């Protein structure tokens, strides 16, 4: 559907997002927006957990005094034994020591992007670029928080607020100007990537422009909301299932609950589509709930947080940043009013303080019914 009706060619788009230039561009964007500087630190591989790991020290910008902020570790490529997907992990929280000195935070992004080789550069699909920004949103929250106690540091917030800063940063991946600035066709990179392009295309003249052309950006941006309502309904269905299994009256009640039937009944109610795996009437088929690992981690009885914080992210983005995604004055205000607070005060107070009013669901609802 995306290819036929919206002419979105994800493979062609990926050619403009090699991992290393995308990561560098992404760091440049957040440096500008939040008053930071990142400097790569060359460490011996025995001082990290794998030779792939890149280490960056983060500092306040010169205008802010150039003080040290913390360390960012990037472990970008997949390898045997490494978890799949992408995630941000706090390695050491920031807090104030007994002698009033500061203990600086260390945070890590773990991804599983395809490892580059002489034949194939590591190119990111657009959804992977979005994921990268999302996880970087967590990492920045983790780096710049300034709280007294470690238990309130950075992403240690109420579960239904914690995703908002990372979800908000995703909006930068859907803005044509930001996408263009971030793009860099792999054939215009020196060395291995150019060699791999020549391997594929021979001596043919390189016709691809360095930056992603407008028609590819247009098709991508137009497709942003395709199938989004279904995706949200699936999230709603998981959230309802999560709440159902976390509030039975007794231990015996949960032991006797038919998990598959409960999940399928909720899904049929929330998203009444005939799916190919459904063999017939009734609800006792398949075990789709078995894939929901979030329900046994930090998101137990908290899966609703993804949708809840999306509403906050939409409000913050459309209210404050939509007019100018490079407004570093607002970026700094966001850093000071929201990111620095971590979980040290009621998150609704934090959001209300940043917005200057109570949060509204309207911007999120407007997204669901684009003109
Ligand atoms: Zn997240």
Coordinates of C-alpha atoms and ligand atoms in Angstrom, one line a residue:
X1 CA 0.0 0.0 0.0
X2 CA 2.8 2.4 0.9
X3 CA 4.7 1.7 -2.3
X4 CA 1.6 1.6 -4.6
X5 CA -0.6 4.4 -3.2
X6 CA 2.0 6.7 -1.7
X7 CA 5.1 5.8 -3.9
X8 CA 7.2 5.3 -0.8
X9 CA 10.4 3.5 -1.7
X10 CA 11.9 2.6 1.6
X11 CA 15.0 1.1 0.1
X12 CA 15.8 4.2 -2.0
X13 CA 15.2 6.4 1.1
X14 CA 17.5 4.3 3.2
X15 CA 20.4 5.0 0.7
X16 CA 20.4 8.5 2.1
X17 CA 20.8 7.4 5.7
X18 CA 24.1 5.6 6.3
X19 CA 24.4 4.9 10.1
X20 CA 27.5 7.0 10.8
X21 CA 26.4 10.2 9.0
X22 CA 22.9 9.9 10.5
X23 CA 24.2 9.5 14.0
X24 CA 26.6 12.4 13.5
X25 CA 23.8 14.5 12.1
X26 CA 21.5 13.6 14.9
X27 CA 24.1 14.5 17.5
X28 CA 24.6 17.8 15.8
X29 CA 20.8 18.5 15.9
X30 CA 20.5 17.9 19.6
X31 CA 23.7 19.8 20.3
X32 CA 22.2 22.9 18.7
X33 CA 18.8 22.4 20.3
X34 CA 19.8 21.6 23.9
X35 CA 23.0 23.6 24.3
X36 CA 25.3 20.6 24.3
X37 CA 28.6 19.5 22.7
X38 CA 29.6 15.9 22.1
X39 CA 33.2 14.9 21.7
X40 CA 34.2 11.4 20.7
X41 CA 36.5 9.8 23.3
X42 CA 38.9 7.2 22.0
X43 CA 39.0 4.4 24.5
X44 CA 40.8 1.0 24.4
X45 CA 38.3 -1.7 23.5
X46 CA 39.1 -3.5 26.8
X47 CA 37.6 -0.5 28.6
X48 CA 34.2 -1.1 27.0
X49 CA 32.1 -4.2 26.6
X50 CA 32.8 -4.6 22.8
X51 CA 35.2 -3.1 20.2
X52 CA 32.1 -1.7 18.4
X53 CA 31.3 0.6 21.2
X54 CA 31.8 4.3 20.6
X55 CA 32.1 6.7 23.6
X56 CA 31.3 10.4 23.6
X57 CA 31.7 12.9 26.4
X58 CA 28.9 15.4 26.6
X59 CA 29.5 19.0 27.7
X60 CA 27.5 22.1 28.0
X61 CA 28.0 24.4 25.0
X62 CA 30.6 27.2 25.3
X63 CA 27.8 29.8 25.8
X64 CA 26.5 27.8 28.8
X65 CA 30.0 27.6 30.4
X66 CA 31.3 24.4 28.8
X67 CA 30.9 22.2 31.9
X68 CA 31.0 18.4 31.8
X69 CA 27.6 16.7 31.5
X70 CA 28.2 13.0 31.3
X71 CA 29.1 10.1 28.9
X72 CA 27.1 8.7 26.0
X73 CA 28.0 5.2 24.8
X74 CA 26.8 4.0 21.3
X75 CA 26.7 0.3 20.5
X76 CA 25.0 0.4 17.1
X77 CA 25.5 -2.9 15.3
X78 CA 23.9 -6.3 15.7
X79 CA 26.1 -9.3 16.6
X80 CA 25.6 -12.8 17.9
X81 CA 24.3 -12.9 21.4
X82 CA 23.2 -9.3 21.5
X83 CA 19.6 -8.4 22.1
X84 CA 17.6 -7.3 18.9
X85 CA 15.9 -4.0 18.6
X86 CA 17.0 -0.7 20.1
X87 CA 17.0 0.6 23.6
X88 CA 18.5 3.1 25.9
X89 CA 20.1 1.9 29.2
X90 CA 21.3 4.0 32.1
X91 CA 24.8 2.8 33.1
X92 CA 25.3 5.3 36.0
X93 CA 22.8 7.8 37.2
X94 CA 23.6 11.5 38.0
X95 CA 23.2 12.7 41.6
X96 CA 24.8 14.9 44.2
X97 CA 27.4 13.3 46.4
X98 CA 27.6 13.7 50.2
X99 CA 30.3 16.3 49.7
X100 CA 28.0 18.3 47.4
X101 CA 30.1 17.4 44.3
X102 CA 28.2 15.9 41.3
X103 CA 28.2 12.3 40.2
X104 CA 27.9 12.5 36.5
X105 CA 25.6 10.1 34.5
X106 CA 26.6 7.6 31.9
X107 CA 24.0 6.4 29.4
X108 CA 24.1 3.9 26.5
X109 CA 22.2 3.4 23.2
X110 CA 22.1 -0.2 22.1
X111 CA 20.9 -0.9 18.6
X112 CA 21.0 -3.8 16.2
X113 CA 21.6 -2.2 12.9
X114 CA 23.1 -4.2 10.1
X115 CA 26.9 -4.2 10.4
X116 CA 28.6 -2.5 7.4
X117 CA 30.9 -4.5 5.2
X118 CA 33.0 -3.9 2.1
X119 CA 30.0 -4.9 0.0
X120 CA 27.1 -3.3 1.9
X121 CA 27.1 -0.1 3.9
X122 CA 24.9 0.1 6.9
X123 CA 21.9 2.0 5.7
X124 CA 19.0 2.9 8.0
X125 CA 15.4 2.5 6.9
X126 CA 13.3 5.6 7.9
X127 CA 11.6 3.7 10.8
X128 CA 15.1 2.9 12.1
X129 CA 16.0 6.6 12.0
X130 CA 12.8 7.3 14.0
X131 CA 13.8 4.6 16.5
X132 CA 17.3 6.1 16.8
X133 CA 15.8 9.6 17.6
X134 CA 13.4 8.0 20.1
X135 CA 16.2 6.3 22.0
X136 CA 18.4 9.3 21.8
X137 CA 15.5 11.2 23.4
X138 CA 15.8 8.9 26.4
X139 CA 19.5 9.3 26.4
X140 CA 19.4 13.1 26.4
X141 CA 16.9 13.0 29.2
X142 CA 19.3 10.7 31.1
X143 CA 22.3 12.9 30.4
X144 CA 21.0 16.4 31.2
X145 CA 18.8 15.6 34.3
X146 CA 20.0 17.5 37.3
X147 CA 18.6 16.0 40.5
X148 CA 19.8 15.4 44.0
X149 CA 18.9 11.7 44.3
X150 CA 19.7 8.9 41.9
X151 CA 16.2 7.4 42.2
X152 CA 14.8 10.5 40.4
X153 CA 17.5 10.8 37.7
X154 CA 16.6 11.3 34.1
X155 CA 14.1 8.7 32.8
X156 CA 13.3 7.6 36.4
X157 CA 9.9 9.3 36.1
X158 CA 6.3 8.2 36.4
X159 CA 5.8 5.5 33.8
X160 CA 3.1 7.5 31.9
X161 CA 5.5 10.4 31.4
X162 CA 8.8 8.7 30.7
X163 CA 8.2 8.1 26.9
X164 CA 7.1 11.7 26.2
X165 CA 10.6 13.2 25.7
X166 CA 11.6 10.4 23.4
X167 CA 8.4 10.4 21.5
X168 CA 8.7 14.2 21.0
X169 CA 12.1 13.9 19.4
X170 CA 10.6 11.5 16.8
X171 CA 8.8 14.5 15.2
X172 CA 12.2 15.8 14.0
X173 CA 12.3 12.7 11.7
X174 CA 9.2 13.7 9.9
X175 CA 10.1 17.3 9.1
X176 CA 11.3 17.8 5.5
X177 CA 14.1 20.3 6.4
X178 CA 15.4 18.1 9.2
X179 CA 15.3 15.0 7.0
X180 CA 17.2 16.8 4.3
X181 CA 19.8 18.1 6.7
X182 CA 20.3 14.6 8.1
X183 CA 20.5 12.8 4.7
X184 CA 23.7 12.0 3.0
X185 CA 23.7 9.6 0.0
X186 CA 26.1 6.7 0.7
X187 CA 27.7 7.0 -2.7
X188 CA 28.9 10.5 -1.7
X189 CA 30.9 9.1 1.3
X190 CA 34.5 8.4 0.8
X191 CA 36.2 5.0 1.0
X192 CA 34.2 1.8 1.6
X193 CA 30.8 3.2 0.9
X194 CA 31.7 4.6 -2.4
X195 CA 33.5 1.4 -3.2
X196 CA 30.4 -0.6 -2.4
X197 CA 28.3 1.7 -4.7
X198 CA 30.8 1.1 -7.5
X199 CA 30.6 -2.6 -6.9
X200 CA 26.9 -2.5 -7.4
X201 CA 26.7 0.0 -10.2
X202 CA 30.0 -0.4 -12.0
X203 CA 31.7 2.8 -13.4
X204 CA 28.3 4.3 -14.1
X205 CA 28.2 8.0 -13.3
X206 CA 26.8 8.7 -9.8
X207 CA 23.4 10.3 -10.4
X208 CA 22.0 10.4 -6.9
X209 CA 22.2 13.8 -5.3
X210 CA 24.0 14.0 -2.0
X211 CA 20.9 15.1 -0.1
X212 CA 17.6 13.3 -0.3
X213 CA 15.5 14.8 -3.1
X214 CA 12.1 16.5 -2.4
X215 CA 9.9 13.9 -4.0
X216 CA 11.2 11.1 -1.7
X217 CA 10.7 13.3 1.3
X218 CA 7.2 14.3 0.2
X219 CA 6.1 10.7 -0.3
X220 CA 7.5 9.8 3.1
X221 CA 5.9 12.6 5.0
X222 CA 2.6 12.1 3.2
X223 CA 2.6 8.5 4.4
X224 CA 3.1 9.3 8.1
X225 CA -0.5 8.7 9.1
X226 CA -1.1 5.7 6.9
X227 CA -2.5 2.8 9.1
X228 CA -1.8 4.9 12.2
X229 CA -5.3 4.5 13.6
X230 CA -4.9 0.7 13.5
X231 CA -1.5 0.9 15.1
X232 CA -3.0 3.0 18.0
X233 CA -5.9 0.7 18.4
X234 CA -3.5 -2.3 18.7
X235 CA -1.7 -0.3 21.4
X236 CA -5.0 0.4 23.1
X237 CA -5.9 -3.3 23.0
X238 CA -2.6 -4.3 24.6
X239 CA -3.0 -1.6 27.3
X240 CA -6.5 -2.9 28.1
X241 CA -5.3 -6.5 28.2
X242 CA -2.4 -5.3 30.5
X243 CA -4.9 -3.7 32.9
X244 CA -7.2 -6.7 32.8
X245 CA -4.5 -9.2 33.8
X246 CA -3.1 -6.9 36.5
X247 CA -6.4 -6.4 38.4
X248 CA -8.1 -9.7 39.1
X249 CA -9.6 -10.0 42.6
X250 CA -7.4 -12.9 43.7
X251 CA -4.5 -15.1 42.8
X252 CA -6.9 -17.9 42.0
X253 CA -8.8 -15.6 39.6
X254 CA -5.7 -14.9 37.6
X255 CA -4.7 -18.6 37.6
X256 CA -8.1 -19.4 36.1
X257 CA -8.2 -16.6 33.6
X258 CA -8.1 -17.8 30.0
X259 CA -5.4 -15.5 28.7
X260 CA -5.8 -16.1 25.0
X261 CA -9.6 -15.7 25.1
X262 CA -9.2 -12.6 27.2
X263 CA -6.7 -11.0 24.7
X264 CA -8.7 -12.1 21.6
X265 CA -12.0 -10.8 23.0
X266 CA -10.5 -7.4 23.8
X267 CA -8.9 -7.3 20.3
X268 CA -12.1 -8.2 18.6
X269 CA -13.9 -5.5 20.5
X270 CA -11.3 -2.7 20.0
X271 CA -10.2 -3.6 16.4
X272 CA -13.0 -5.6 14.8
X273 CA -11.0 -6.8 11.8
X274 CA -11.1 -10.3 10.5
X275 CA -7.4 -11.3 10.6
X276 CA -6.0 -14.2 8.6
X277 CA -4.9 -16.1 11.7
X278 CA -8.4 -16.2 13.1
X279 CA -9.8 -19.7 12.4
X280 CA -13.4 -19.1 13.0
X281 CA -15.9 -17.8 15.7
X282 CA -15.0 -17.7 19.4
X283 CA -11.9 -16.4 21.1
X284 CA -9.9 -19.5 22.1
X285 CA -7.3 -19.6 19.4
X286 CA -3.7 -18.5 19.2
X287 CA -1.5 -17.0 21.9
X288 CA -0.7 -13.5 20.6
X289 CA -0.4 -12.2 24.2
X290 CA 2.7 -14.4 24.7
X291 CA 4.8 -11.8 22.7
X292 CA 4.0 -9.0 25.1
X293 CA 7.2 -8.9 27.1
X294 CA 6.5 -5.3 28.3
X295 CA 3.9 -6.7 30.7
X296 CA 6.5 -8.5 32.7
X297 CA 9.0 -5.6 32.8
X298 CA 8.8 -2.1 34.0
X299 CA 5.6 -1.6 32.0
X300 CA 3.3 -4.0 33.9
X301 CA 0.0 -2.2 34.4
X302 CA 1.7 0.6 32.6
X303 CA 1.6 -0.2 28.9
X304 CA -1.0 2.5 28.5
X305 CA 1.9 4.9 29.1
X306 CA 2.9 4.7 25.4
X307 CA -0.4 6.3 24.3
X308 CA -0.7 8.5 27.3
X309 CA 2.7 10.1 26.9
X310 CA 2.2 10.3 23.1
X311 CA -0.6 12.8 23.9
X312 CA 1.8 14.9 26.0
X313 CA 4.5 14.7 23.3
X314 CA 2.1 15.8 20.6
X315 CA 1.0 18.8 22.8
X316 CA 4.6 19.8 23.6
X317 CA 5.7 19.5 20.0
X318 CA 2.8 21.3 18.3
X319 CA 2.5 24.0 20.9
X320 CA 6.2 24.8 21.3
X321 CA 8.4 23.5 18.5
X322 CA 6.3 23.0 15.4
X323 CA 6.9 26.6 14.2
X324 CA 10.7 26.3 14.4
X325 CA 12.3 22.9 15.0
X326 CA 15.7 24.7 15.4
X327 CA 14.6 27.1 18.1
X328 CA 17.4 26.6 20.6
X329 CA 15.9 29.1 23.0
X330 CA 12.8 26.9 23.4
X331 CA 15.1 23.9 23.3
X332 CA 17.0 25.3 26.3
X333 CA 13.8 26.1 28.1
X334 CA 12.6 22.5 27.5
X335 CA 16.0 21.3 28.9
X336 CA 15.7 23.4 32.0
X337 CA 12.0 23.1 32.7
X338 CA 11.4 19.5 31.8
X339 CA 14.4 17.3 31.1
X340 CA 16.5 18.5 34.1
X341 CA 13.7 17.7 36.5
X342 CA 13.8 14.0 35.9
X343 CA 11.3 12.4 38.4
X344 CA 12.1 14.9 41.2
X345 CA 8.7 16.6 41.1
X346 CA 5.2 15.6 40.0
X347 CA 5.5 15.2 36.2
X348 CA 2.2 17.0 35.6
X349 CA 3.7 20.0 37.4
X350 CA 6.7 19.7 35.1
X351 CA 4.6 19.5 31.9
X352 CA 2.2 22.3 33.0
X353 CA 5.2 24.5 33.9
X354 CA 6.7 23.9 30.4
X355 CA 3.5 24.5 28.5
X356 CA 2.3 27.3 30.7
X357 CA -1.1 25.6 31.0
X358 CA -2.7 22.2 31.6
X359 CA -1.9 19.7 28.8
X360 CA -4.5 19.2 26.1
X361 CA -5.5 16.1 24.1
X362 CA -6.4 18.3 21.2
X363 CA -3.1 18.3 19.3
X364 CA -3.0 14.5 19.4
X365 CA -6.6 14.4 18.2
X366 CA -5.9 16.8 15.4
X367 CA -3.1 14.5 14.2
X368 CA -5.7 11.6 14.0
X369 CA -7.8 13.6 11.6
X370 CA -5.4 15.4 9.3
X371 CA -7.0 17.9 6.9
Ligands
LIG1 ZN1 11.0 4.6 24.6

